Amino acid sequence: MTGARRHTVIVMVDLRGDDVIDLHTHSTCSDGTDRPADVVRAAAGAGLTVLALTDHDVVSGWAAADSAAQELGLLLVPGIEVSCAWQGISVHLLAYLPDPADPGLTAEMTASRNSRERRLERMVELLAADGYPISYEQVLEGVEPGATLGRPHVADALVRSGVVGHRNDAFVELLDPAGPYYVAHYAPDPVTATGLVVAAGGVPVMAHPFASSRGRVVPETLIEQMADAGLVGLEVDHVDHGPAELRRAREVAHRLGLLTTGSSDYHGTGKTVPIGAHTTAPEVLEQILRRARGMPLLGGR
Ligand code: AMP
Ligand code: FE
Ligand code: FE
Ligand code: ZN
């Protein structure tokens, strides 16, 4: 039935020229520190009128965010940040308005989430073996049941046990992909994932494509292949892009005919970036909504 349903979804476009739009945020359903409703409250408090909730590999925050968005009069774009990997490089693919029941996309996200559990256990073992006072149970203590697990949860446990002062310090000192404690997890190839998002009626936008502070970035040839598979946009305005990376992202988007978005990648207190730090133009979101087939918009005003 999901196939039939997909073709019946028409996303009503109801944007205003003065909409303030943040298309990338996280809640406690993955590695953010605010519950979904609190992400929406933070958005409203910051003057945003349209918000996408894009937890890593999970849609469990959509319902609570929808209720809060209806109460507060915000439009909610249901989204996912799909974990992908290419030759050991982590790639994040934002998927807007995909059918949450689509079997192909769901299977890959479940595989990633399961692999993330084993991977975190292994990272904790490596850290503990080197004398860091941390256990897998301690990592889980601070995490909502069912949340997608990630390195930020290890970082939080290291903060709680006094090893480091903030998540960011843990990433710099201990959790870097080039460091001795990093373990990769299973994730689909970005080209395959792009096709799966499209097949689920969603609109794929590559997150922070040139954020080199996070580790190695993929070559432009891969982004070209993703574009051939249906990639619609690049997230250009992002706190992890330096000036040269911003320029490059803009150039590549222009060359490949891709939309350009901007967003905060808000993680609550898990990162210093405030919600709404970067925004997306209403005309760009309108293009995204026109391509969406998997889900209606949520929230309301
Ligand atoms: P993972 O997907 O488990 O490898 O972890 C990646 C996540 O870690 C990203 O989604 C970010 O939320 C977070 N992250 C990456 N670098 C940092 C940093 N320097 N400070 C805080 N969080 C970070
Ligand atoms: Fe994250
Ligand atoms: Fe990301
Ligand atoms: Zn993100």
Tab-separated table of C-alpha atoms and ligand atoms in Angstrom:
chain	number	residue	atom	x	y	z
A	1	MET	CA	0.000	0.000	0.000
A	2	THR	CA	2.877	2.379	0.581
A	3	GLY	CA	3.448	2.651	-3.160
A	4	ALA	CA	-0.170	3.577	-3.783
A	5	ARG	CA	-0.193	6.032	-0.915
A	6	ARG	CA	2.953	7.733	-2.142
A	7	HIS	CA	1.341	8.785	-5.366
A	8	THR	CA	-1.655	10.272	-3.578
A	9	VAL	CA	0.319	12.607	-1.320
A	10	ILE	CA	0.315	16.142	-2.596
A	11	VAL	CA	2.142	18.506	-0.294
A	12	MET	CA	0.202	21.716	0.020
A	13	VAL	CA	2.531	24.652	-0.466
A	14	ASP	CA	1.600	27.419	1.911
A	15	LEU	CA	4.787	29.400	2.388
A	16	ARG	CA	5.176	33.134	2.890
A	17	GLY	CA	7.984	35.343	1.709
A	18	ASP	CA	8.879	36.179	5.304
A	19	ASP	CA	8.986	32.584	6.573
A	20	VAL	CA	12.054	31.801	8.670
A	21	ILE	CA	13.051	28.217	7.907
A	22	ASP	CA	15.513	25.853	9.596
A	23	LEU	CA	15.697	22.474	7.836
A	24	HIS	CA	18.032	20.445	10.070
A	25	THR	CA	17.574	19.785	13.808
A	26	HIS	CA	17.987	16.895	16.252
A	27	SER	CA	16.114	15.769	19.349
A	28	THR	CA	16.570	13.157	22.061
A	29	CYS	CA	15.313	10.623	19.493
A	30	SER	CA	18.913	10.713	18.276
A	31	ASP	CA	21.790	12.820	19.600
A	32	GLY	CA	20.083	16.117	20.421
A	33	THR	CA	19.504	17.093	24.053
A	34	ASP	CA	15.968	18.574	23.708
A	35	ARG	CA	12.885	16.393	23.431
A	36	PRO	CA	11.097	16.809	20.083
A	37	ALA	CA	8.454	19.170	21.500
A	38	ASP	CA	11.211	21.262	23.075
A	39	VAL	CA	13.026	21.544	19.751
A	40	VAL	CA	9.808	23.003	18.335
A	41	ARG	CA	9.486	25.346	21.343
A	42	ALA	CA	13.082	26.472	20.884
A	43	ALA	CA	12.334	27.113	17.209
A	44	ALA	CA	9.264	29.185	18.008
A	45	GLY	CA	11.193	31.081	20.670
A	46	ALA	CA	13.879	31.946	18.125
A	47	GLY	CA	11.285	33.313	15.714
A	48	LEU	CA	11.299	30.420	13.239
A	49	THR	CA	8.067	29.697	11.394
A	50	VAL	CA	9.068	26.466	9.611
A	51	LEU	CA	11.176	23.696	11.088
A	52	ALA	CA	12.409	20.298	9.941
A	53	LEU	CA	13.120	17.642	12.561
A	54	THR	CA	15.834	15.415	11.101
A	55	ASP	CA	16.984	12.889	13.668
A	56	HIS	CA	19.610	10.371	12.607
A	57	ASP	CA	18.021	7.250	11.051
A	58	VAL	CA	14.716	7.523	12.926
A	59	VAL	CA	11.252	9.087	12.620
A	60	SER	CA	10.107	8.522	16.212
A	61	GLY	CA	10.164	12.244	17.046
A	62	TRP	CA	7.739	13.327	14.325
A	63	ALA	CA	4.505	12.763	16.275
A	64	ALA	CA	5.456	14.779	19.373
A	65	ALA	CA	6.994	17.508	17.240
A	66	ASP	CA	3.795	17.621	15.163
A	67	SER	CA	1.630	18.189	18.265
A	68	ALA	CA	3.897	20.954	19.522
A	69	ALA	CA	4.064	22.561	16.073
A	70	GLN	CA	0.258	22.565	15.830
A	71	GLU	CA	-0.017	24.201	19.251
A	72	LEU	CA	2.564	26.833	18.438
A	73	GLY	CA	1.473	27.471	14.847
A	74	LEU	CA	4.644	26.316	13.101
A	75	LEU	CA	4.911	24.255	9.940
A	76	LEU	CA	6.868	21.048	10.531
A	77	VAL	CA	8.747	19.327	7.729
A	78	PRO	CA	9.142	15.691	8.788
A	79	GLY	CA	12.665	14.617	7.942
A	80	ILE	CA	15.462	12.165	8.602
A	81	GLU	CA	19.240	12.498	8.483
A	82	VAL	CA	20.158	9.178	6.906
A	83	SER	CA	23.624	7.868	7.824
A	84	CYS	CA	25.641	6.785	4.799
A	85	ALA	CA	29.244	5.758	4.264
A	86	TRP	CA	31.549	5.857	1.275
A	87	GLN	CA	35.017	4.298	1.474
A	88	GLY	CA	35.118	4.823	5.216
A	89	ILE	CA	33.918	8.417	4.997
A	90	SER	CA	30.723	9.256	6.849
A	91	VAL	CA	28.120	10.984	4.652
A	92	HIS	CA	24.836	12.422	5.921
A	93	LEU	CA	21.816	12.562	3.673
A	94	LEU	CA	18.824	14.674	4.695
A	95	ALA	CA	15.531	13.180	3.550
A	96	TYR	CA	12.491	15.454	3.602
A	97	LEU	CA	8.931	14.094	3.707
A	98	PRO	CA	9.716	10.440	2.966
A	99	ASP	CA	7.081	7.775	3.563
A	100	PRO	CA	8.077	6.577	7.063
A	101	ALA	CA	6.765	3.084	6.297
A	102	ASP	CA	8.758	2.613	3.105
A	103	PRO	CA	10.350	-0.829	3.453
A	104	GLY	CA	13.556	-0.122	1.511
A	105	LEU	CA	14.529	2.996	3.426
A	106	THR	CA	13.389	1.560	6.750
A	107	ALA	CA	15.496	-1.573	6.295
A	108	GLU	CA	18.671	0.452	5.764
A	109	MET	CA	17.989	2.691	8.754
A	110	THR	CA	17.323	-0.338	10.956
A	111	ALA	CA	20.580	-1.909	9.801
A	112	SER	CA	22.472	1.312	10.613
A	113	ARG	CA	20.840	1.643	14.007
A	114	ASN	CA	21.612	-1.956	14.955
A	115	SER	CA	25.191	-1.601	13.797
A	116	ARG	CA	25.519	1.661	15.762
A	117	GLU	CA	24.780	-0.266	18.988
A	118	ARG	CA	27.533	-2.828	18.417
A	119	ARG	CA	29.907	-0.119	17.270
A	120	LEU	CA	29.365	1.944	20.403
A	121	GLU	CA	29.912	-1.106	22.617
A	122	ARG	CA	33.216	-1.650	20.847
A	123	MET	CA	34.289	1.996	21.184
A	124	VAL	CA	33.506	1.903	24.897
A	125	GLU	CA	35.549	-1.304	25.260
A	126	LEU	CA	38.544	0.349	23.591
A	127	LEU	CA	38.256	3.429	25.797
A	128	ALA	CA	37.830	1.383	28.984
A	129	ALA	CA	40.811	-0.784	28.074
A	130	ASP	CA	42.902	2.390	27.958
A	131	GLY	CA	41.768	3.445	31.423
A	132	TYR	CA	38.890	5.802	30.674
A	133	PRO	CA	36.242	5.257	33.376
A	134	ILE	CA	33.302	4.415	31.158
A	135	SER	CA	30.974	1.482	30.483
A	136	TYR	CA	28.288	0.772	27.905
A	137	GLU	CA	25.659	0.837	30.678
A	138	GLN	CA	26.811	4.331	31.674
A	139	VAL	CA	26.513	5.469	28.082
A	140	LEU	CA	22.925	4.206	27.896
A	141	GLU	CA	21.964	5.870	31.198
A	142	GLY	CA	21.515	9.257	29.603
A	143	VAL	CA	19.742	8.067	26.465
A	144	GLU	CA	16.012	7.914	25.668
A	145	PRO	CA	14.915	4.328	24.953
A	146	GLY	CA	14.891	3.711	21.205
A	147	ALA	CA	17.082	6.699	20.374
A	148	THR	CA	19.605	6.274	17.584
A	149	LEU	CA	22.932	5.865	19.374
A	150	GLY	CA	25.973	7.854	18.334
A	151	ARG	CA	29.351	9.087	19.446
A	152	PRO	CA	27.710	12.079	21.188
A	153	HIS	CA	26.268	9.639	23.736
A	154	VAL	CA	29.774	8.358	24.498
A	155	ALA	CA	30.898	11.972	24.738
A	156	ASP	CA	28.100	12.685	27.243
A	157	ALA	CA	29.169	9.724	29.397
A	158	LEU	CA	32.767	11.016	29.313
A	159	VAL	CA	31.474	14.430	30.436
A	160	ARG	CA	29.409	12.857	33.238
A	161	SER	CA	32.428	10.909	34.494
A	162	GLY	CA	34.570	14.035	34.445
A	163	VAL	CA	36.992	12.979	31.704
A	164	VAL	CA	36.173	16.001	29.530
A	165	GLY	CA	34.240	19.213	30.030
A	166	HIS	CA	31.977	19.226	26.965
A	167	ARG	CA	30.886	16.995	24.085
A	168	ASN	CA	33.126	18.903	21.747
A	169	ASP	CA	36.236	18.209	23.851
A	170	ALA	CA	35.481	14.488	23.698
A	171	PHE	CA	35.285	14.671	19.910
A	172	VAL	CA	38.546	16.563	19.625
A	173	GLU	CA	40.456	14.457	22.128
A	174	LEU	CA	39.001	10.949	21.887
A	175	LEU	CA	36.295	10.327	19.309
A	176	ASP	CA	37.865	11.597	16.086
A	177	PRO	CA	37.581	9.211	13.108
A	178	ALA	CA	41.376	9.328	12.760
A	179	GLY	CA	41.918	8.440	16.438
A	180	PRO	CA	42.471	5.058	18.109
A	181	TYR	CA	38.986	4.698	19.604
A	182	TYR	CA	36.911	5.246	16.493
A	183	VAL	CA	34.953	2.314	15.151
A	184	ALA	CA	32.857	2.601	11.990
A	185	HIS	CA	29.290	1.327	11.770
A	186	TYR	CA	27.351	-0.105	8.863
A	187	ALA	CA	25.657	2.496	6.694
A	188	PRO	CA	24.388	2.364	3.111
A	189	ASP	CA	26.284	3.809	0.180
A	190	PRO	CA	25.198	7.444	-0.445
A	191	VAL	CA	24.154	6.776	-4.057
A	192	THR	CA	22.004	3.819	-3.013
A	193	ALA	CA	20.539	5.817	-0.130
A	194	THR	CA	19.698	8.717	-2.450
A	195	GLY	CA	17.721	6.315	-4.639
A	196	LEU	CA	15.973	4.840	-1.601
A	197	VAL	CA	14.898	8.282	-0.368
A	198	VAL	CA	13.476	9.114	-3.790
A	199	ALA	CA	11.712	5.727	-3.942
A	200	ALA	CA	10.182	6.507	-0.541
A	201	GLY	CA	8.724	9.714	-1.969
A	202	GLY	CA	11.239	11.833	-0.062
A	203	VAL	CA	13.464	14.687	-1.198
A	204	PRO	CA	17.194	14.049	-0.670
A	205	VAL	CA	19.548	16.884	0.261
A	206	MET	CA	23.180	16.174	1.148
A	207	ALA	CA	24.051	17.548	4.604
A	208	HIS	CA	27.244	19.608	5.190
A	209	PRO	CA	29.020	18.143	2.119
A	210	PHE	CA	32.426	19.768	2.695
A	211	ALA	CA	32.621	19.908	6.496
A	212	SER	CA	36.273	18.880	6.705
A	213	SER	CA	36.471	19.556	10.451
A	214	ARG	CA	34.471	16.336	10.909
A	215	GLY	CA	36.929	14.204	8.930
A	216	ARG	CA	37.599	13.433	5.288
A	217	VAL	CA	35.009	14.583	2.762
A	218	VAL	CA	33.888	12.790	-0.393
A	219	PRO	CA	35.038	13.741	-3.918
A	220	GLU	CA	32.770	15.750	-6.178
A	221	THR	CA	32.449	12.742	-8.487
A	222	LEU	CA	30.432	11.009	-5.770
A	223	ILE	CA	28.131	14.022	-5.463
A	224	GLU	CA	27.675	13.860	-9.247
A	225	GLN	CA	26.598	10.223	-8.921
A	226	MET	CA	24.209	11.179	-6.131
A	227	ALA	CA	22.785	13.900	-8.381
A	228	ASP	CA	22.259	11.284	-11.102
A	229	ALA	CA	20.419	9.152	-8.510
A	230	GLY	CA	18.032	12.019	-7.708
A	231	LEU	CA	19.817	14.282	-5.218
A	232	VAL	CA	17.918	17.572	-5.086
A	233	GLY	CA	20.084	19.861	-2.992
A	234	LEU	CA	23.205	20.592	-0.986
A	235	GLU	CA	23.158	22.005	2.518
A	236	VAL	CA	25.505	24.928	1.941
A	237	ASP	CA	25.027	27.282	4.894
A	238	HIS	CA	26.145	25.181	7.852
A	239	VAL	CA	28.255	26.026	10.895
A	240	ASP	CA	30.862	23.392	9.959
A	241	HIS	CA	31.624	24.980	6.561
A	242	GLY	CA	34.492	27.445	6.530
A	243	PRO	CA	34.554	30.282	3.942
A	244	ALA	CA	36.345	28.215	1.259
A	245	GLU	CA	34.052	25.231	1.867
A	246	LEU	CA	31.011	27.466	1.587
A	247	ARG	CA	32.207	28.775	-1.756
A	248	ARG	CA	32.946	25.284	-2.992
A	249	ALA	CA	29.542	23.951	-1.914
A	250	ARG	CA	27.847	26.823	-3.704
A	251	GLU	CA	29.883	26.236	-6.861
A	252	VAL	CA	29.181	22.510	-6.932
A	253	ALA	CA	25.466	23.079	-6.372
A	254	HIS	CA	25.421	25.594	-9.213
A	255	ARG	CA	27.362	23.285	-11.543
A	256	LEU	CA	25.070	20.320	-10.850
A	257	GLY	CA	21.825	22.287	-10.818
A	258	LEU	CA	21.128	21.517	-7.150
A	259	LEU	CA	19.154	23.615	-4.667
A	260	THR	CA	21.079	25.188	-1.783
A	261	THR	CA	19.772	25.058	1.769
A	262	GLY	CA	20.949	26.460	5.077
A	263	SER	CA	20.256	25.158	8.560
A	264	SER	CA	21.517	25.064	12.103
A	265	ASP	CA	21.971	21.310	12.710
A	266	TYR	CA	20.728	22.167	16.203
A	267	HIS	CA	21.566	19.553	18.863
A	268	GLY	CA	20.326	21.411	21.971
A	269	THR	CA	23.181	21.891	24.425
A	270	GLY	CA	25.145	19.176	22.577
A	271	LYS	CA	26.573	21.799	20.249
A	272	THR	CA	27.042	25.513	20.678
A	273	VAL	CA	25.142	26.450	17.521
A	274	PRO	CA	21.762	28.102	18.218
A	275	ILE	CA	18.603	26.989	16.417
A	276	GLY	CA	18.011	29.109	13.317
A	277	ALA	CA	21.732	29.971	13.021
A	278	HIS	CA	21.350	29.392	9.284
A	279	THR	CA	18.129	29.347	7.312
A	280	THR	CA	16.707	28.270	3.967
A	281	ALA	CA	14.968	30.604	1.534
A	282	PRO	CA	11.188	30.081	1.190
A	283	GLU	CA	11.571	29.643	-2.613
A	284	VAL	CA	13.996	26.770	-2.001
A	285	LEU	CA	11.699	25.017	0.456
A	286	GLU	CA	8.876	25.483	-2.019
A	287	GLN	CA	10.919	23.555	-4.614
A	288	ILE	CA	11.578	20.821	-2.055
A	289	LEU	CA	7.886	20.553	-1.157
A	290	ARG	CA	6.879	20.361	-4.810
A	291	ARG	CA	9.033	17.253	-5.225
A	292	ALA	CA	7.812	15.494	-2.065
A	293	ARG	CA	5.487	12.497	-2.424
A	294	GLY	CA	5.948	10.479	0.762
A	295	MET	CA	4.328	12.505	3.548
A	296	PRO	CA	2.197	15.588	4.072
A	297	LEU	CA	3.588	18.590	5.932
A	298	LEU	CA	2.913	18.476	9.689
A	299	GLY	CA	2.211	21.167	12.268
A	300	GLY	CA	0.022	23.964	11.014
A	301	ARG	CA	-0.887	27.598	11.252
B	1	AMP	P1	28.288	9.242	14.738
B	1	AMP	O1	27.236	9.336	13.695
B	1	AMP	O2	27.885	8.368	15.867
B	1	AMP	O3	29.639	8.890	14.201
B	1	AMP	O4	28.435	10.687	15.381
B	1	AMP	C1	28.370	11.825	14.576
B	1	AMP	C2	27.621	12.908	15.315
B	1	AMP	O5	28.478	13.487	16.266
B	1	AMP	C3	27.180	14.051	14.429
B	1	AMP	O6	25.883	13.846	13.977
B	1	AMP	C4	27.210	15.228	15.349
B	1	AMP	O7	25.970	15.374	15.980
B	1	AMP	C5	28.187	14.855	16.438
B	1	AMP	N1	29.448	15.603	16.396
B	1	AMP	C6	30.410	15.524	15.464
B	1	AMP	N2	31.445	16.336	15.783
B	1	AMP	C7	31.100	16.946	16.960
B	1	AMP	C8	31.743	17.889	17.821
B	1	AMP	N3	32.957	18.359	17.537
B	1	AMP	N4	31.087	18.299	18.933
B	1	AMP	C9	29.870	17.806	19.236
B	1	AMP	N5	29.227	16.894	18.466
B	1	AMP	C10	29.832	16.478	17.349
B	2	FE	FE	24.220	14.429	15.273
B	3	FE	FE	25.030	15.478	9.989
B	4	ZN	ZN	22.608	16.648	11.758
